[in-house]
Coordinates of N, CA, C and O and ligand atoms in Angstrom, one line a residue:
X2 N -26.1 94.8 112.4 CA -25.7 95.9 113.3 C -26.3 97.2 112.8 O -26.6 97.5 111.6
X3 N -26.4 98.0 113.9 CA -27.4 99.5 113.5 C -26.1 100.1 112.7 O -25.0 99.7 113.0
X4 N -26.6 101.3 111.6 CA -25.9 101.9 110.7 C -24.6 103.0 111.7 O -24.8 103.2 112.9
X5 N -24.0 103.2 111.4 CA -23.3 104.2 111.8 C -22.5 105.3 110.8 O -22.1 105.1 109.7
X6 N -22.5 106.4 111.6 CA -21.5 107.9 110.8 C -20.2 106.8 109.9 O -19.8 107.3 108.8
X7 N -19.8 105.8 110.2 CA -19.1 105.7 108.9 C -19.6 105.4 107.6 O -19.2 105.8 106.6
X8 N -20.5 104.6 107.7 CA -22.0 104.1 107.0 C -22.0 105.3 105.8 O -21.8 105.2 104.6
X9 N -22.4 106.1 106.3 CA -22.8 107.5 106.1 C -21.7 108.7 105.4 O -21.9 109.8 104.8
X10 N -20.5 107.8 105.6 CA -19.1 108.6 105.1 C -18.7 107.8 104.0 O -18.1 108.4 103.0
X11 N -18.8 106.4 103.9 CA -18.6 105.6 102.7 C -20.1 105.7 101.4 O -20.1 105.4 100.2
X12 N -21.0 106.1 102.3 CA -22.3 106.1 101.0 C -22.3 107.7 100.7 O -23.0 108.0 99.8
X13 N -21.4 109.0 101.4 CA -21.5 110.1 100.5 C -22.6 110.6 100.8 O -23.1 111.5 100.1
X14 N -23.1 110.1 102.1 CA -24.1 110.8 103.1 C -23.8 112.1 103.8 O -24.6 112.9 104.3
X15 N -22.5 112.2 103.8 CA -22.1 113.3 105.0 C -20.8 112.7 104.7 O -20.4 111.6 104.6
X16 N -19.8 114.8 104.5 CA -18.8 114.7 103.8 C -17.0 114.2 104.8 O -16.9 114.3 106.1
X17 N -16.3 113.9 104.1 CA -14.8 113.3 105.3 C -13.7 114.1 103.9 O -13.6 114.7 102.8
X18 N -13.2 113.7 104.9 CA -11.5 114.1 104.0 C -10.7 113.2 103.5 O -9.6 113.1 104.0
X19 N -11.3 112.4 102.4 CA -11.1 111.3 102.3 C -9.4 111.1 101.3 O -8.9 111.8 100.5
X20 N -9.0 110.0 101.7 CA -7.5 109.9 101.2 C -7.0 108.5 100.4 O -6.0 108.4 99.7
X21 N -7.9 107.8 100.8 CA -7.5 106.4 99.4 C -9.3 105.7 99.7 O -10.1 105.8 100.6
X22 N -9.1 105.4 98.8 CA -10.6 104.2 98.8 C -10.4 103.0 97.0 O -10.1 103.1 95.8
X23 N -10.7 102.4 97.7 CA -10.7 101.3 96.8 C -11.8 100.0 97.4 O -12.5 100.2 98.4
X24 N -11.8 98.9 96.8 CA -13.4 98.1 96.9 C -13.4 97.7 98.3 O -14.5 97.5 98.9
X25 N -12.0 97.6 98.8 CA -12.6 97.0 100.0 C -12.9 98.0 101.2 O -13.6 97.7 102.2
X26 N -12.1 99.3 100.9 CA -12.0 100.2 101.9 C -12.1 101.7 102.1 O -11.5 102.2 101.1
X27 N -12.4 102.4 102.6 CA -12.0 103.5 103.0 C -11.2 104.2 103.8 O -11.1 103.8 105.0
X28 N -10.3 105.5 103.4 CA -9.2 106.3 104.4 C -10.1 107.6 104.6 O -10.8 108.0 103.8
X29 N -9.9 108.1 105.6 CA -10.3 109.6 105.8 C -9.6 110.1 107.0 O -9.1 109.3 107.8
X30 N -9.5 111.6 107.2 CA -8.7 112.2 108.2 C -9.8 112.4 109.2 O -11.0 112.6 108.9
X31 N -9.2 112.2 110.7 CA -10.3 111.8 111.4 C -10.5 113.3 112.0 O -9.5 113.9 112.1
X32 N -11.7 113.9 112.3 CA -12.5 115.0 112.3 C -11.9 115.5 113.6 O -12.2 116.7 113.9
X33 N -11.0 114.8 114.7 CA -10.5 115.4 115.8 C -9.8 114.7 116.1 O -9.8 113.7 116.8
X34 N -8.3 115.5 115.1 CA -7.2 114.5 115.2 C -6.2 114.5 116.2 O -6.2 115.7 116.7
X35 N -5.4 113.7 116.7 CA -4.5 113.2 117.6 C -3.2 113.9 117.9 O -2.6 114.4 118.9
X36 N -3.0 113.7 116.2 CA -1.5 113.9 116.0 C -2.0 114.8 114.4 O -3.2 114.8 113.9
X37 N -0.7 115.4 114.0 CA -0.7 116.1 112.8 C -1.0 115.4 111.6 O -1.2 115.9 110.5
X38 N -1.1 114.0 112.1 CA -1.3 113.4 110.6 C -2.3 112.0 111.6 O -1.8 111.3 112.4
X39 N -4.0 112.1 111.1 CA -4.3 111.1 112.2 C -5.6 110.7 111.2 O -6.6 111.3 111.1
X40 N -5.3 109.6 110.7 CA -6.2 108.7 109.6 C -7.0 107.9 110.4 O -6.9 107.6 111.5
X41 N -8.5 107.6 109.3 CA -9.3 106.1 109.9 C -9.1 105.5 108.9 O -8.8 106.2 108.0
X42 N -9.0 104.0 108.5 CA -8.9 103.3 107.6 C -10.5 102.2 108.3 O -10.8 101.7 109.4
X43 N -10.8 102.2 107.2 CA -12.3 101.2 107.6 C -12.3 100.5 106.9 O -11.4 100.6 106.0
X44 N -13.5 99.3 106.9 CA -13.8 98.2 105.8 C -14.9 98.9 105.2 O -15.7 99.6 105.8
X45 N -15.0 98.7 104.0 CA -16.5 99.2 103.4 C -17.4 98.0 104.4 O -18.2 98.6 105.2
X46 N -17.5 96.9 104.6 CA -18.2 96.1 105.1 C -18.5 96.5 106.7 O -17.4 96.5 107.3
X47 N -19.3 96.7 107.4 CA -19.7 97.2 108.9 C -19.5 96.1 109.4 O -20.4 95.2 109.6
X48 N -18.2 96.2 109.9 CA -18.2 95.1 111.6 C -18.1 95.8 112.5 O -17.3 96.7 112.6
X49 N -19.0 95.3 113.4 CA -18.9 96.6 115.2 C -17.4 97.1 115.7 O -16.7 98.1 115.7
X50 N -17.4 95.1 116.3 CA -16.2 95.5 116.7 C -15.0 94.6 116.6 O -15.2 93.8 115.7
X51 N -13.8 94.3 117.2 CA -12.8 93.1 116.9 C -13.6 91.8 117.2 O -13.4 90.7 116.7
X52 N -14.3 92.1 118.1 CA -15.4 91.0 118.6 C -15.7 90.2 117.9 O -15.6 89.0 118.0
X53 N -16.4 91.1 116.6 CA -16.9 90.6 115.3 C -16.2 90.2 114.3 O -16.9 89.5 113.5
X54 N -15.1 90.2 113.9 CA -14.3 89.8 113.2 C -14.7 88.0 112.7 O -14.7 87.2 113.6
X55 N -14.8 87.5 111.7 CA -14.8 86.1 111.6 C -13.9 85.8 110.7 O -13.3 86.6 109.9
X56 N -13.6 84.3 110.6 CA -12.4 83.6 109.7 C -12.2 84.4 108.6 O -11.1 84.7 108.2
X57 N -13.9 84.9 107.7 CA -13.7 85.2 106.7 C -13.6 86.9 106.5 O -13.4 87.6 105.5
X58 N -13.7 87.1 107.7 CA -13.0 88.7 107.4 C -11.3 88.8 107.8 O -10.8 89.9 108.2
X59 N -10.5 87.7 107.6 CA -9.2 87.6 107.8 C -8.4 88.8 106.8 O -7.9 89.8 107.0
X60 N -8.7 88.1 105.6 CA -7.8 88.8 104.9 C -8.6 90.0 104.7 O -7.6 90.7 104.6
X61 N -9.7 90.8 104.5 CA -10.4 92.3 104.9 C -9.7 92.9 105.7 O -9.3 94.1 105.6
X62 N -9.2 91.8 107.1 CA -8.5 93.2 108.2 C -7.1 92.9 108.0 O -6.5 93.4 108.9
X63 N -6.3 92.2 107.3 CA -5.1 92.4 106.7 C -5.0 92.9 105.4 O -3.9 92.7 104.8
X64 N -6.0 93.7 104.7 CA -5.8 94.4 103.4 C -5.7 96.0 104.4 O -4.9 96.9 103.9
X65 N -6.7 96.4 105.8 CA -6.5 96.9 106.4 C -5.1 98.0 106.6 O -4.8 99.2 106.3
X66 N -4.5 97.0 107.2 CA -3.3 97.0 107.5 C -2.3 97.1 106.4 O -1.3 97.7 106.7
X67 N -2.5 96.7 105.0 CA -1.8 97.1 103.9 C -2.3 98.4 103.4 O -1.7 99.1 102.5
X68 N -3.3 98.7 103.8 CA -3.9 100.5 103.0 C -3.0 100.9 104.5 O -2.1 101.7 104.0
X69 N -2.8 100.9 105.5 CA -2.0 101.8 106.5 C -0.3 101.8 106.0 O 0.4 102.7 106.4
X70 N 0.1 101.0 105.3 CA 1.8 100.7 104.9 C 1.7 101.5 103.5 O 2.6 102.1 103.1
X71 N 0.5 101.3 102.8 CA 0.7 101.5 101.6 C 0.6 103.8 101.7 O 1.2 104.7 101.1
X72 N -0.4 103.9 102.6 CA -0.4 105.6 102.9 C 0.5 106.1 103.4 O 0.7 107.4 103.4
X73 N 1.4 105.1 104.2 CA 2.2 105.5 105.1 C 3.4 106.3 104.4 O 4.0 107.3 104.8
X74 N 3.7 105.1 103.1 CA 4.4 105.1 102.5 C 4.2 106.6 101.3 O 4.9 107.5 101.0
X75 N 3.0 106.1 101.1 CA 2.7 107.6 100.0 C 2.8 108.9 100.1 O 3.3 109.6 99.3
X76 N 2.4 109.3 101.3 CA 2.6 110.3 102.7 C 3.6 110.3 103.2 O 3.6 110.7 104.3
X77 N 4.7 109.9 102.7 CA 5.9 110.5 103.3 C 6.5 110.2 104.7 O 7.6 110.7 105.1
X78 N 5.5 109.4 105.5 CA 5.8 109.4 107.1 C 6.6 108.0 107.4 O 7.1 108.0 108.6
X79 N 6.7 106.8 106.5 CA 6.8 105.2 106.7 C 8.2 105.3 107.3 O 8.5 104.4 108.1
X80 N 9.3 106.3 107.1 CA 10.6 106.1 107.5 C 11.0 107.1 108.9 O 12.1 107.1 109.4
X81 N 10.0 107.6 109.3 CA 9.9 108.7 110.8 C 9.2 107.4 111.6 O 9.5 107.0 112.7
X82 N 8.3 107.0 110.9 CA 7.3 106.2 112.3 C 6.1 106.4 112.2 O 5.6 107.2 111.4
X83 N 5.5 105.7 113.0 CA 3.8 105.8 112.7 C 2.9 104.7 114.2 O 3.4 103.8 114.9
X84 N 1.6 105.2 114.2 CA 1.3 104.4 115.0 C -0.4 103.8 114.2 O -1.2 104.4 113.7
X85 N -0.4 102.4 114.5 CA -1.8 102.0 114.0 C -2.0 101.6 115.1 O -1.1 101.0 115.7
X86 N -3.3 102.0 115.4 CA -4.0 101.1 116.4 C -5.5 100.5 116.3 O -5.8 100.5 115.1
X87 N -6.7 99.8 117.1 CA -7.7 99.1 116.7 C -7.9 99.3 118.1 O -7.1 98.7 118.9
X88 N -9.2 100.4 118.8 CA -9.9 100.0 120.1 C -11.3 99.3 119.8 O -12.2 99.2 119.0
X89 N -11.0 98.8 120.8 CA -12.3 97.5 120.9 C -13.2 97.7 122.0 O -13.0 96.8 122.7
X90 N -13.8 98.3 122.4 CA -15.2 98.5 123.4 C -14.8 99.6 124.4 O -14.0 100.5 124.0
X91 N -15.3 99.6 125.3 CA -15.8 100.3 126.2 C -14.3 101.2 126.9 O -14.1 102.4 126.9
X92 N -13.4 100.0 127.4 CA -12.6 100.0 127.9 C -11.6 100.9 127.2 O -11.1 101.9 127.6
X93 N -11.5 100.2 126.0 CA -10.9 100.7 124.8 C -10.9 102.0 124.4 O -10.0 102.5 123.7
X94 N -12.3 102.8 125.0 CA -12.6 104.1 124.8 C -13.2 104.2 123.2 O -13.2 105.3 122.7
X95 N -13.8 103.1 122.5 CA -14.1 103.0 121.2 C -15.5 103.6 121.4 O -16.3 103.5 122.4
X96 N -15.7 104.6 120.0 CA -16.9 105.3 120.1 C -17.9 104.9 119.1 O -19.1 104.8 119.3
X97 N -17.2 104.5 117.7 CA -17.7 104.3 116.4 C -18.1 102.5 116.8 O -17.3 101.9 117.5
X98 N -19.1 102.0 116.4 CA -19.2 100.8 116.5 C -19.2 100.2 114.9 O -20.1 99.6 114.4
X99 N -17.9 100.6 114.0 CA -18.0 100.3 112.7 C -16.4 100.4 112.9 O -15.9 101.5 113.3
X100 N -15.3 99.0 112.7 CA -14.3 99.3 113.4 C -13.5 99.8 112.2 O -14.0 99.8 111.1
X101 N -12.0 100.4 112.5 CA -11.4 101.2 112.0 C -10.1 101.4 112.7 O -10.1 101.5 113.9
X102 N -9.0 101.4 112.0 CA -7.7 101.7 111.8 C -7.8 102.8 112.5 O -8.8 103.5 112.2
X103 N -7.1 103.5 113.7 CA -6.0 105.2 113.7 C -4.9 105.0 112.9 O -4.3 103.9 112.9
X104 N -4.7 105.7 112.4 CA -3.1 105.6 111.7 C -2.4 107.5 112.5 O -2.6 108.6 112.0
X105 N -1.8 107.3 113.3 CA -0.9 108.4 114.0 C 0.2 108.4 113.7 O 0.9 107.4 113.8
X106 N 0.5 109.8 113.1 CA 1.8 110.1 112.5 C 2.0 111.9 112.5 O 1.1 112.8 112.5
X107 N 3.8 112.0 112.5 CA 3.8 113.4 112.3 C 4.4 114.0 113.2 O 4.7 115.2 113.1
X108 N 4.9 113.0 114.4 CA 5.5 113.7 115.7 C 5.4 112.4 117.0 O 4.4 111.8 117.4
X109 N 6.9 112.4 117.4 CA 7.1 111.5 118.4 C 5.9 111.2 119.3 O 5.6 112.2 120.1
X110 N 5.1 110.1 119.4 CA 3.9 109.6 119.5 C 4.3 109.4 121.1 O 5.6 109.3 121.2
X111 N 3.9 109.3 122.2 CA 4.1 108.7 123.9 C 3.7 107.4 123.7 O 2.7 107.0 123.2
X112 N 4.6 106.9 124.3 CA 3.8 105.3 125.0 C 4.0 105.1 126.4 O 4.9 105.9 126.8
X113 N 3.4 104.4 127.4 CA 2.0 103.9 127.1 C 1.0 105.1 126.6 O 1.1 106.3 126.8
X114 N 0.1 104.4 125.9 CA -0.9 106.0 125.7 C -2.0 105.7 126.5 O -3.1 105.1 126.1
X115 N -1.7 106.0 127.6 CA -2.6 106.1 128.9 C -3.3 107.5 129.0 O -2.5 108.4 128.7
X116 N -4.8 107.8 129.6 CA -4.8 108.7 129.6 C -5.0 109.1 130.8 O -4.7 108.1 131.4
X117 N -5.3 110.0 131.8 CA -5.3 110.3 133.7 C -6.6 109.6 133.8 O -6.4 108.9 134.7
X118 N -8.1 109.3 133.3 CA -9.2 108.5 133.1 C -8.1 106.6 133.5 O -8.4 105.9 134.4
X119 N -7.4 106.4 133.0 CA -7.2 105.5 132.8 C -6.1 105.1 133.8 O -5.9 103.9 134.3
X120 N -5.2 106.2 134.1 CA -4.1 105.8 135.4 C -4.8 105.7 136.5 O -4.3 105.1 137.5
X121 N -6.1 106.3 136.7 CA -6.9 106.4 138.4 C -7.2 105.2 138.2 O -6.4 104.6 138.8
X122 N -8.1 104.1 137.4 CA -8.5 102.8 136.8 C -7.9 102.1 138.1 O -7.9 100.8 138.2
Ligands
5GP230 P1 -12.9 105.3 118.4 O1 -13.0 106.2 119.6 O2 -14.2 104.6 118.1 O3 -11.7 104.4 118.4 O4 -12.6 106.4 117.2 C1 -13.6 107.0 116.5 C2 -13.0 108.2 115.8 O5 -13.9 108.7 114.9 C3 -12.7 109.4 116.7 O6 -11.3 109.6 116.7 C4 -13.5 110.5 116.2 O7 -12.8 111.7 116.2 C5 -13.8 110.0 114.8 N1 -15.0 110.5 114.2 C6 -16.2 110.5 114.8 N2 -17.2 111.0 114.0 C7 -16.5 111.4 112.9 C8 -17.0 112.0 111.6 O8 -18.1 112.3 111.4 N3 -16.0 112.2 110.7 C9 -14.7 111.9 110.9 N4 -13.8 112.2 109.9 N5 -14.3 111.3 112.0 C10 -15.1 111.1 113.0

């Protein structure tokens, strides 16, 4: 897959606000956040998209999901609430083709999170 800006944020190409990293992964605050408190969690490894996922990136996107419980927890937010989510294409409104965690926190989150693009649909 062609490189992408996260590519570029895990090799120290171009700077993030970064908040845990360890071998398998990277956290950073995302550059146009959501909510008051609005994380990417990535794989150091470049998969596009959920599309891409294979057997053997099983447990990669379930260590994922333990760097989101484990910040959640560090940060203070694990007992108010939190939202992770994973958009997948087009539909999805996914921009980065290097997939990645939201971690949304910090203030009563809406559901559905539809946006007016999306209720005319
Ligand atoms: P997607 O739309 O693919 O689910 O999410 C991509 C996210 O990456 C967006 O929320 C966008 O604000 C964030 N983003 C895009 N470029 C950068 C960047 O250079 N730095 C950081 N920290 N976040 C970025």
């Amino acid at each position: 897959m062609s490189e992408t800006i996260f590519t570029k944020i895990i090799n120290r190409e171009i700077p993030a606000d970064i908040v845990h990293e360890d071998d398998l992964s990277l956290a950073f605050r995302d550059i146009n956040p959501q909510a008051p408190v609005h994380l990417l969690i990535i794989p150091k490894k470049p998969i596009a998209t959920i599309n891409d996922i294979t057997e053997g990136d099983r447990e990669l996107v379930g260590h994922l999901h333990w760097v989101a419980a484990k910040l959640a927890s560090d940060m203070g937010f694990a007992e108010d609430g939190y939202r992770v989510v994973m958009n997948c294409g087009e539909n999805a409104g996914q921009t980065v083709f290097h997939i990645h965690l939201h971690l949304l926190a910090g203030k009563p989150l809406g559901w559905p999170p539809y946006t007016d693009r999306m209720k005319q649909a």
